[in-house]
XYZ file of C-alpha atoms in Angstrom:
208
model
C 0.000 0.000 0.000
C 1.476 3.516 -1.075
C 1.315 5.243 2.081
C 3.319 8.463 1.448
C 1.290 9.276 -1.712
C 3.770 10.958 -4.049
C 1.072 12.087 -6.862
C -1.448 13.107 -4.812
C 0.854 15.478 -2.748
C 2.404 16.611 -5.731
C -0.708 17.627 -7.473
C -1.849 19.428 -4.633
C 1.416 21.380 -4.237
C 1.278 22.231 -7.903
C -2.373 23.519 -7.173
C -1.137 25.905 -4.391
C 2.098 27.298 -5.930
C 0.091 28.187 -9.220
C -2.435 30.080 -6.801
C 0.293 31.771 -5.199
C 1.518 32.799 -8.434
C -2.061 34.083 -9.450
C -2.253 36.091 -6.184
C 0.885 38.388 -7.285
C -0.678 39.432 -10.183
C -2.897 42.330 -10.257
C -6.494 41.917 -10.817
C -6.343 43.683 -14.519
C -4.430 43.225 -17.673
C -1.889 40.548 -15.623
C -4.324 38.513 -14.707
C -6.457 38.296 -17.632
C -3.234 37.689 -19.771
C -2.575 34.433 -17.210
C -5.909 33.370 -17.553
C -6.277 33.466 -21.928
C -2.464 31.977 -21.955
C -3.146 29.634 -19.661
C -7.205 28.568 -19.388
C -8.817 26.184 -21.592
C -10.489 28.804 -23.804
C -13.237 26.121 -26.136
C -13.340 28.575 -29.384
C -9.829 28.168 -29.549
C -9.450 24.635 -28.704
C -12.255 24.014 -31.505
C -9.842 26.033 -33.932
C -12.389 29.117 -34.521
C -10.385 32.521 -34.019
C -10.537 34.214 -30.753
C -9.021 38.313 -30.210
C -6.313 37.760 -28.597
C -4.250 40.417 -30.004
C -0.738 40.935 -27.764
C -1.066 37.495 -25.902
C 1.533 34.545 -26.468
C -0.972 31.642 -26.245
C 0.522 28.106 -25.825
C -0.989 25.239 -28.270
C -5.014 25.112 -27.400
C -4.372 21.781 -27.071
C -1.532 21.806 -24.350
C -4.308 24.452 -22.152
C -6.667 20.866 -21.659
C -3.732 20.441 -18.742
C -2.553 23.905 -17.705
C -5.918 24.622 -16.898
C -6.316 21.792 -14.282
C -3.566 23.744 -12.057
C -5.644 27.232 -12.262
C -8.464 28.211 -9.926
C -9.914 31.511 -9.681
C -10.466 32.139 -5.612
C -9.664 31.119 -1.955
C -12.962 29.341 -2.119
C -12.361 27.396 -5.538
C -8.770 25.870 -4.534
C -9.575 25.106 -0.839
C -12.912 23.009 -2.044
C -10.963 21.402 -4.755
C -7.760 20.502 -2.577
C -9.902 18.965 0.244
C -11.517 16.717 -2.633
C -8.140 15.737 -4.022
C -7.089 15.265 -0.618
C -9.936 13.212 0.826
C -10.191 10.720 -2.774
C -6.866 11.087 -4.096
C -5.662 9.193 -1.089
C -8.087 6.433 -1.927
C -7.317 5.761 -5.439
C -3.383 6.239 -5.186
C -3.497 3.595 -2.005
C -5.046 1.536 -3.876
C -3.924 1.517 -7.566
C -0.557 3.170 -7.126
C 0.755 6.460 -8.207
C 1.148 6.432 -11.863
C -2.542 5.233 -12.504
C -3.605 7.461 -10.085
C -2.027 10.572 -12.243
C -2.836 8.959 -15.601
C -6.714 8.795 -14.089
C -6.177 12.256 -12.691
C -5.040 13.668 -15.987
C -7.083 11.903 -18.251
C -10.377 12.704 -16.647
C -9.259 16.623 -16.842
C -8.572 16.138 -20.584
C -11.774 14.482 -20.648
C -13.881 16.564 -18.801
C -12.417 19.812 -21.139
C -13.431 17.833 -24.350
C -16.932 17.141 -23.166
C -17.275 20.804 -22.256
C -15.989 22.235 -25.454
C -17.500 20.023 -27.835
C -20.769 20.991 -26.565
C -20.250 24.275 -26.199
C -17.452 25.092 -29.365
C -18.194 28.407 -29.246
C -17.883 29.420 -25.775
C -14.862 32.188 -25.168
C -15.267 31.706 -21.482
C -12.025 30.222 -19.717
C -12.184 27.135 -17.998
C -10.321 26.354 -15.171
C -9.554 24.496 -12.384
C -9.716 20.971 -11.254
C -13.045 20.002 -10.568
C -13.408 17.579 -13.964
C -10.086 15.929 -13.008
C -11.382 15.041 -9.285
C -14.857 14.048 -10.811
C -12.919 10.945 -12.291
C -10.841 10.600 -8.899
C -14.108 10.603 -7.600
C -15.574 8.020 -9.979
C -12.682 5.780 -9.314
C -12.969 5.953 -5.548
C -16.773 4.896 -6.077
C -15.708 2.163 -7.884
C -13.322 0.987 -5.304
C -15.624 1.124 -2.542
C -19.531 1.456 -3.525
C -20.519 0.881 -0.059
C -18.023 2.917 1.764
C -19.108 6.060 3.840
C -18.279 9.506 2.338
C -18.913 12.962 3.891
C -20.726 15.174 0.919
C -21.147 18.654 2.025
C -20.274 17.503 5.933
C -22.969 15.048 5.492
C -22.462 11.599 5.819
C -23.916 8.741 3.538
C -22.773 6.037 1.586
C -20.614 6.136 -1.413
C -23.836 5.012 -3.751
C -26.016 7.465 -2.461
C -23.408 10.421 -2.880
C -22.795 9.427 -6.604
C -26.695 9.851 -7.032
C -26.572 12.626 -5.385
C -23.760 14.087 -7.625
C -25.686 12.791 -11.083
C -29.127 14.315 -10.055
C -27.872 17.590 -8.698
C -25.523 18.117 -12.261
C -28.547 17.414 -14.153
C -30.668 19.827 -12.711
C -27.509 22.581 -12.626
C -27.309 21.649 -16.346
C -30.909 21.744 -17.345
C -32.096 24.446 -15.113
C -28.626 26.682 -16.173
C -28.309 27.450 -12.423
C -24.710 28.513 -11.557
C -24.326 29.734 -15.193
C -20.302 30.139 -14.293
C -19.557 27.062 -13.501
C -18.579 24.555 -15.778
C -21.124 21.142 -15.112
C -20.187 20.009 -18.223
C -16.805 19.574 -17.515
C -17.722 18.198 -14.065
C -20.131 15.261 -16.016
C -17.042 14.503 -18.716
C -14.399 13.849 -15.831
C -16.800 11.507 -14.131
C -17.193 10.023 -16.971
C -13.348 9.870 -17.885
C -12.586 8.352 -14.817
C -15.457 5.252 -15.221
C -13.525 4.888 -18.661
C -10.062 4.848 -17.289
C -10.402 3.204 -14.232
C -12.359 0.091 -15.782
C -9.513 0.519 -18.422
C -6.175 0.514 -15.972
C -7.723 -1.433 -13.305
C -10.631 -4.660 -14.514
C -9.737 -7.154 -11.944
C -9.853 -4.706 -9.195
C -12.902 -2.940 -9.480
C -15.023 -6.401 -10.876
C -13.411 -8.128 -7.069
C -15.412 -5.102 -4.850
């Protein structure tokens, strides 16, 4: 069992230090430049031209994974980190560290191509790493269905949050509540992670 949890650690550091980064720059011209260089922008990852006049961007492509690292408040990063925290653990323990970051990663590209292929036209940024920990989630369900989770400091089983977390997106989606928040994105990770985790990991999940 991987106790000291290499990945996990490491993505949350990587989390922080980019938000520490984000907090030096001022709230203007700085700041919007770090968010269209580095946010996964879906116009431009569709290939459709975007004004952008004066801004370096990297490869649309390449933004699927810097955009995973970037949150936009306090609030944001501290909800995301205890989630990485809390299932990261879970899934590194027990499948080891590089399928942990392959899930991790994978589910983030995921959950950006789900977002942007519904909504190609979209010049809102996405960012942070809520689609990526939708898939950590997914594989921690998968792991232990009948294990107890806290959801909003409320405990229940493991089942019962995932139905929680599939009704309340399909209402946020349908109803367009939280109109700045990227559902899609959330729904594509979870998704990315069922994929990848039945993919990397067959025997494991079909024994639980």
């Amino acid at each position: 069992m991987n106790r000291t949890l290499p990945v996990t650690l490491t993505l949350l550091l990587a989390c922080v230090s980019v938000f520490l980064y984000e907090l030096t720059l001022n709230e203007g011209d700085e700041f919007r430049r770090f968010l269209i260089r580095y946010a996964l922008i879906p116009r431009l990852l569709m290939g459709d031209p975007v004004d952008v006049t004066g801004i370096d961007l990297l490869p649309a492509p390449l933004t699927l994974l810097t955009s995973l690292f970037v949150h936009a408040d306090t609030a944001h990063l501290v909800v995301n980190m205890i989630v990485l925290i809390s299932f990261g653990a879970i899934v590194e323990r027990a499948l080891g560290s590089w399928k942990m970051a392959l899930i991790y990663l994978t589910s983030g590209v995921s959950g950006g191509m789900v977002f942007s292929v519904i909504d190609p036209n979209s010049i809102t940024p996405v960012i942070g790493a809520s689609g990526a920990l939708s898939g950590i989630f997914a594989t921690a369900f998968l792991l232990d269905p009948r294990g107890k989770i806290f959801l909003i400091f409320i405990p229940m089983p493991f089942w019962l949050g995932m139905v929680v977390f599939v009704i309340a997106h399909a209402i946020f989606i349908a109803s367009g509540w939280g109109a700045g928040i990227a559902w899609l994105a959330h729904v594509g990770g979870l998704l990315g992670g069922f994929v990848m985790s039945a993919m990397l990991a067959p025997r494991l999940l079909a024994s639980r």
